[in-house]
Short mmCIF file of C-alpha atoms and ligand atoms in Angstrom, two decimals:
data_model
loop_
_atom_site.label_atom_id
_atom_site.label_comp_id
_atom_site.label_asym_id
_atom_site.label_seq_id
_atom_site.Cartn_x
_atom_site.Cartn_y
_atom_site.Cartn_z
CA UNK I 532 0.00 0.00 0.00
CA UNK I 533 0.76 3.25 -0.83
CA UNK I 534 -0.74 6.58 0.54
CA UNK I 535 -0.40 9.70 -2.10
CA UNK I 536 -1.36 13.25 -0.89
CA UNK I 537 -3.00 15.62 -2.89
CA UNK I 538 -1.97 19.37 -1.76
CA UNK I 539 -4.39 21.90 -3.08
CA UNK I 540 -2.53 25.41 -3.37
CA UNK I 541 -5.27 27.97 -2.03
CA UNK I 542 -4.08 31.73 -1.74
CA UNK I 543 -5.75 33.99 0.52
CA UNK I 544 -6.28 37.49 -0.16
CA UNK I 545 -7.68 40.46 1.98
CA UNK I 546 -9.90 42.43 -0.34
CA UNK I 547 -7.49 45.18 -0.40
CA UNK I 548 -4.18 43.53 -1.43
CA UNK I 549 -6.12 41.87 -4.70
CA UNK I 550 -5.44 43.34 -8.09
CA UNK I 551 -7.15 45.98 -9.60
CA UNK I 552 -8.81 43.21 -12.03
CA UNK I 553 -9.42 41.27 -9.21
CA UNK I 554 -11.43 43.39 -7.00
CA UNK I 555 -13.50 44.70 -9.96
CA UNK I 556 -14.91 40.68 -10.63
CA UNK I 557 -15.66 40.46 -6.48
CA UNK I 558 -17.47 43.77 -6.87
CA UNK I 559 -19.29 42.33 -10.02
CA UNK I 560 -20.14 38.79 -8.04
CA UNK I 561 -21.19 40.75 -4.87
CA UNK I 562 -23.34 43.10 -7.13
CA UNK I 563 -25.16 40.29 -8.48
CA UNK I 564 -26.26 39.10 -5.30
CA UNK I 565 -28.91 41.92 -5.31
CA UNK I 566 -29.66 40.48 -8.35
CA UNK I 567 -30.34 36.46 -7.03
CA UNK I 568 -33.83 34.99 -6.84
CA UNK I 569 -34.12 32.78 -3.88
CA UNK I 570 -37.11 33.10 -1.80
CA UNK I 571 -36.96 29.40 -0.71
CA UNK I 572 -33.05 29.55 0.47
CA UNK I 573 -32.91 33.12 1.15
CA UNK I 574 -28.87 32.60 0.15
CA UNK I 575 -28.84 34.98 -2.39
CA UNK I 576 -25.16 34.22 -4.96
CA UNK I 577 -23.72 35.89 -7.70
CA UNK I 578 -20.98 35.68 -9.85
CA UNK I 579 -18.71 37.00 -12.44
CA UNK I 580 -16.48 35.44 -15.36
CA UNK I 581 -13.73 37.11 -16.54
CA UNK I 582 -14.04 36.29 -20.37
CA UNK I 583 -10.89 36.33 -22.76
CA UNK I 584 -11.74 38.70 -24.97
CA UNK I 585 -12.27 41.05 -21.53
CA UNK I 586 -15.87 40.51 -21.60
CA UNK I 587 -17.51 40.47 -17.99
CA UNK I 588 -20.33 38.09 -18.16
CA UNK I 589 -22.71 37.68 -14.86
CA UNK I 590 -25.16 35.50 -13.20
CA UNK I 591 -26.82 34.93 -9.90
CA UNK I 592 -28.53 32.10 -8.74
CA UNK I 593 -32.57 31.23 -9.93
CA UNK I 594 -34.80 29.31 -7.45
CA UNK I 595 -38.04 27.43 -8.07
CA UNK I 596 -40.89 26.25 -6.65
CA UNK I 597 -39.99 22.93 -8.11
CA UNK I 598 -36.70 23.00 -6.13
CA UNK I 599 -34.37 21.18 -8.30
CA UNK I 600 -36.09 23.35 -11.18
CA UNK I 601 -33.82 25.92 -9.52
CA UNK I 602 -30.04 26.71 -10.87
CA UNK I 603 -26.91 28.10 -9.12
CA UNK I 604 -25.02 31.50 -9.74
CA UNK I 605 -21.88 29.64 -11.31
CA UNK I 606 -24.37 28.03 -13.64
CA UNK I 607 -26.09 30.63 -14.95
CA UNK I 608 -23.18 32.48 -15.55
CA UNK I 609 -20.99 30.09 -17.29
CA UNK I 610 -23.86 28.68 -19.40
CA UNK I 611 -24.82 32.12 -20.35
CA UNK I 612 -20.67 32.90 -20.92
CA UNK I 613 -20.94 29.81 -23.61
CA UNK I 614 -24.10 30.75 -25.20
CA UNK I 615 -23.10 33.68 -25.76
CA UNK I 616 -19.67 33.47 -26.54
CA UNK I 617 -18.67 29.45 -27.81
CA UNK I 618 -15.81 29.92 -28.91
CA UNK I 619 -14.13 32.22 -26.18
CA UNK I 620 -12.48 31.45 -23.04
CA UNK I 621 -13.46 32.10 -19.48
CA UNK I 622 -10.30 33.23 -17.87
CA UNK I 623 -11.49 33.63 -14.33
CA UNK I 624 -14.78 33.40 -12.21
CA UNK I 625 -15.92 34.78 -9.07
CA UNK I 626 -18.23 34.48 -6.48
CA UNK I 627 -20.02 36.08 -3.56
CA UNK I 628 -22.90 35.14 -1.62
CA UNK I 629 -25.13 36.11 1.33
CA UNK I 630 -27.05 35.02 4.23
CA UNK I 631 -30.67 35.54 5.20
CA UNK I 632 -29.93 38.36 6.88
CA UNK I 633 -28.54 39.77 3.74
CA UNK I 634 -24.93 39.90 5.21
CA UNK I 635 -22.05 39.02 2.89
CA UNK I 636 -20.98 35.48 4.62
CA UNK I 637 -17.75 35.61 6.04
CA UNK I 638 -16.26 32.43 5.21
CA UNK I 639 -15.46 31.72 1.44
CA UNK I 640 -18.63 30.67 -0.38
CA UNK I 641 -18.08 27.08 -1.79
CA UNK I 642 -19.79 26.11 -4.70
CA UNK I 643 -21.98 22.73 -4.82
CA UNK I 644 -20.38 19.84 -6.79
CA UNK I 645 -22.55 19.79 -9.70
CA UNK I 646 -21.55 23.55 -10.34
CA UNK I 647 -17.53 22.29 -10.13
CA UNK I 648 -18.28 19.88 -12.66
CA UNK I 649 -19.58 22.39 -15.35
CA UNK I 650 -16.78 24.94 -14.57
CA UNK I 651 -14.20 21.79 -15.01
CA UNK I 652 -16.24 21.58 -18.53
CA UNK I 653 -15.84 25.26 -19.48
CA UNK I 654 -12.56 25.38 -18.85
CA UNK I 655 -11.57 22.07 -20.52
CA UNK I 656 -13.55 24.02 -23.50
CA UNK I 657 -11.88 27.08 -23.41
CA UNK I 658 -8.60 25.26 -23.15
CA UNK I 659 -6.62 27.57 -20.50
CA UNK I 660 -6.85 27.58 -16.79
CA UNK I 661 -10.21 29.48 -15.40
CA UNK I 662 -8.85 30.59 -11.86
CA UNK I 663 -11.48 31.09 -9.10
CA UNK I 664 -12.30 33.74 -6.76
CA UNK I 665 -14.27 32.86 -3.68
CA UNK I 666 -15.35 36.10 -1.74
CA UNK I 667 -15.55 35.60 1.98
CA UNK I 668 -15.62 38.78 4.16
CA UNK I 669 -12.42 37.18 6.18
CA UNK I 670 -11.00 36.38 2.98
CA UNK I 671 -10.51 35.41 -0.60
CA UNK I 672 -9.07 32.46 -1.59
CA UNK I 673 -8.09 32.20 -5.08
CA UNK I 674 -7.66 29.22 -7.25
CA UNK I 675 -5.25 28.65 -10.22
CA UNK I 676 -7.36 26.03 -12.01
CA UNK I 677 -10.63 24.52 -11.51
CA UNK I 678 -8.93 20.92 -10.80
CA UNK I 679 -7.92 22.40 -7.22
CA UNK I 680 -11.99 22.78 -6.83
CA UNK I 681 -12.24 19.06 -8.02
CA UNK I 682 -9.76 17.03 -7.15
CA UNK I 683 -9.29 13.52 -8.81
CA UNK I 684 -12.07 14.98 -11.32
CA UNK I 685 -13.84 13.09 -14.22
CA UNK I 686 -13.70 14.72 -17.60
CA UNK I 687 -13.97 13.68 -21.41
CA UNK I 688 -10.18 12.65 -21.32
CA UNK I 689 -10.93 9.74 -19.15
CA UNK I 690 -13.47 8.23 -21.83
CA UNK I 691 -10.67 8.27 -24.29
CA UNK I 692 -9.78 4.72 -26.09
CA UNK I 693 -5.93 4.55 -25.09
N1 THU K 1233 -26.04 28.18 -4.57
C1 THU K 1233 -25.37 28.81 -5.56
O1 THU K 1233 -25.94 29.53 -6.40
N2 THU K 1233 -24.03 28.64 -5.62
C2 THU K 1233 -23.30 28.00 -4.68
O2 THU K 1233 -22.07 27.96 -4.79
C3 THU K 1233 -23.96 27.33 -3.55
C4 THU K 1233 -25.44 27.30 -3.62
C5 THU K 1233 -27.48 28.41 -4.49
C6 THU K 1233 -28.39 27.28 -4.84
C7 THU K 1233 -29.63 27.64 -4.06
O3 THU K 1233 -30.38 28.59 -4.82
C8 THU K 1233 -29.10 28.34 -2.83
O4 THU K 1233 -27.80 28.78 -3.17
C9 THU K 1233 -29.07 27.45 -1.60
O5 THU K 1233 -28.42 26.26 -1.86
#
């Protein structure tokens, strides 16, 4: 037997010492928030990709009656990046959410699986690393790649005849 460790490399930013470029996709996520529909949760989350042709494309998250009718921030805004723009990569995405009590949480928001797997697929599309913001209000961690979201991850490549 054999034990292998996976290290994940996770920097952690205070809002101030991120980029100029940086800050401006939290601000865009955060915004969005205000934007959410989710009178069931009351977790309102938005986000913000960072296109490569410098396109800003956002998305917040869409509840339903029919709960799993409902679709997450990261999901919206990376299906609505694609439709809208096949053929162009998404460079970086971030994301923000708040409570019920409409405060900005203070840990880093962490998306759901299902919303991992479709960012592994956009960036596997786009062909360049998509790094990730998560916005807490103690902190930021950023991502390089989406594979440090999904470790051990399943993509097209491992349906390949060898
Ligand atoms: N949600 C997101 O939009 N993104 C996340 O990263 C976590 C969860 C949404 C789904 C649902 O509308 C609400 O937050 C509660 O799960």
């Amino acid at each position: 037997m054999k034990e292998n460790k996976i290290e994940i490399p996770v920097k952690v930013y205070a809002y101030e010492e991120l980029s100029e470029a940086n800050r401006q996709l939290i601000d865009k996520a955060k915004e969005m928030t205000y934007h959410s529909y989710a009178p069931y949760s009351h977790f309102s989350v938005g986000a913000a990709a960072l296109l490569a042709n410098g396109e800003i494309v956002c998305g917040s998250n869409q509840e339903n009656a029919a709960y799993p009718s409902g679709i997450c921030a990261e999901r919206t805004t990376l299906f609505y990046a694609n439709s809208q723009y096949p053929d162009v990569a998404v460079k970086a995405l971030a994301i923000a959410a708040r409570n019920e009590s409409g405060e900005f949480i203070e840990q880093p928001v962490s998306p759901c699986g299902a919303c991992r797997q479709v960012m592994l697929e956009s960036q596997c599309r786009g062909g360049a690393p998509m790094r990730i913001l998560l916005y807490g209000t103690q902190g930021i961690y950023e991502l390089a790649k989406v594979e440090d979201l999904l470790p051990l991850c399943f993509t097209a490549e491992d349906m390949a005849v060898e």
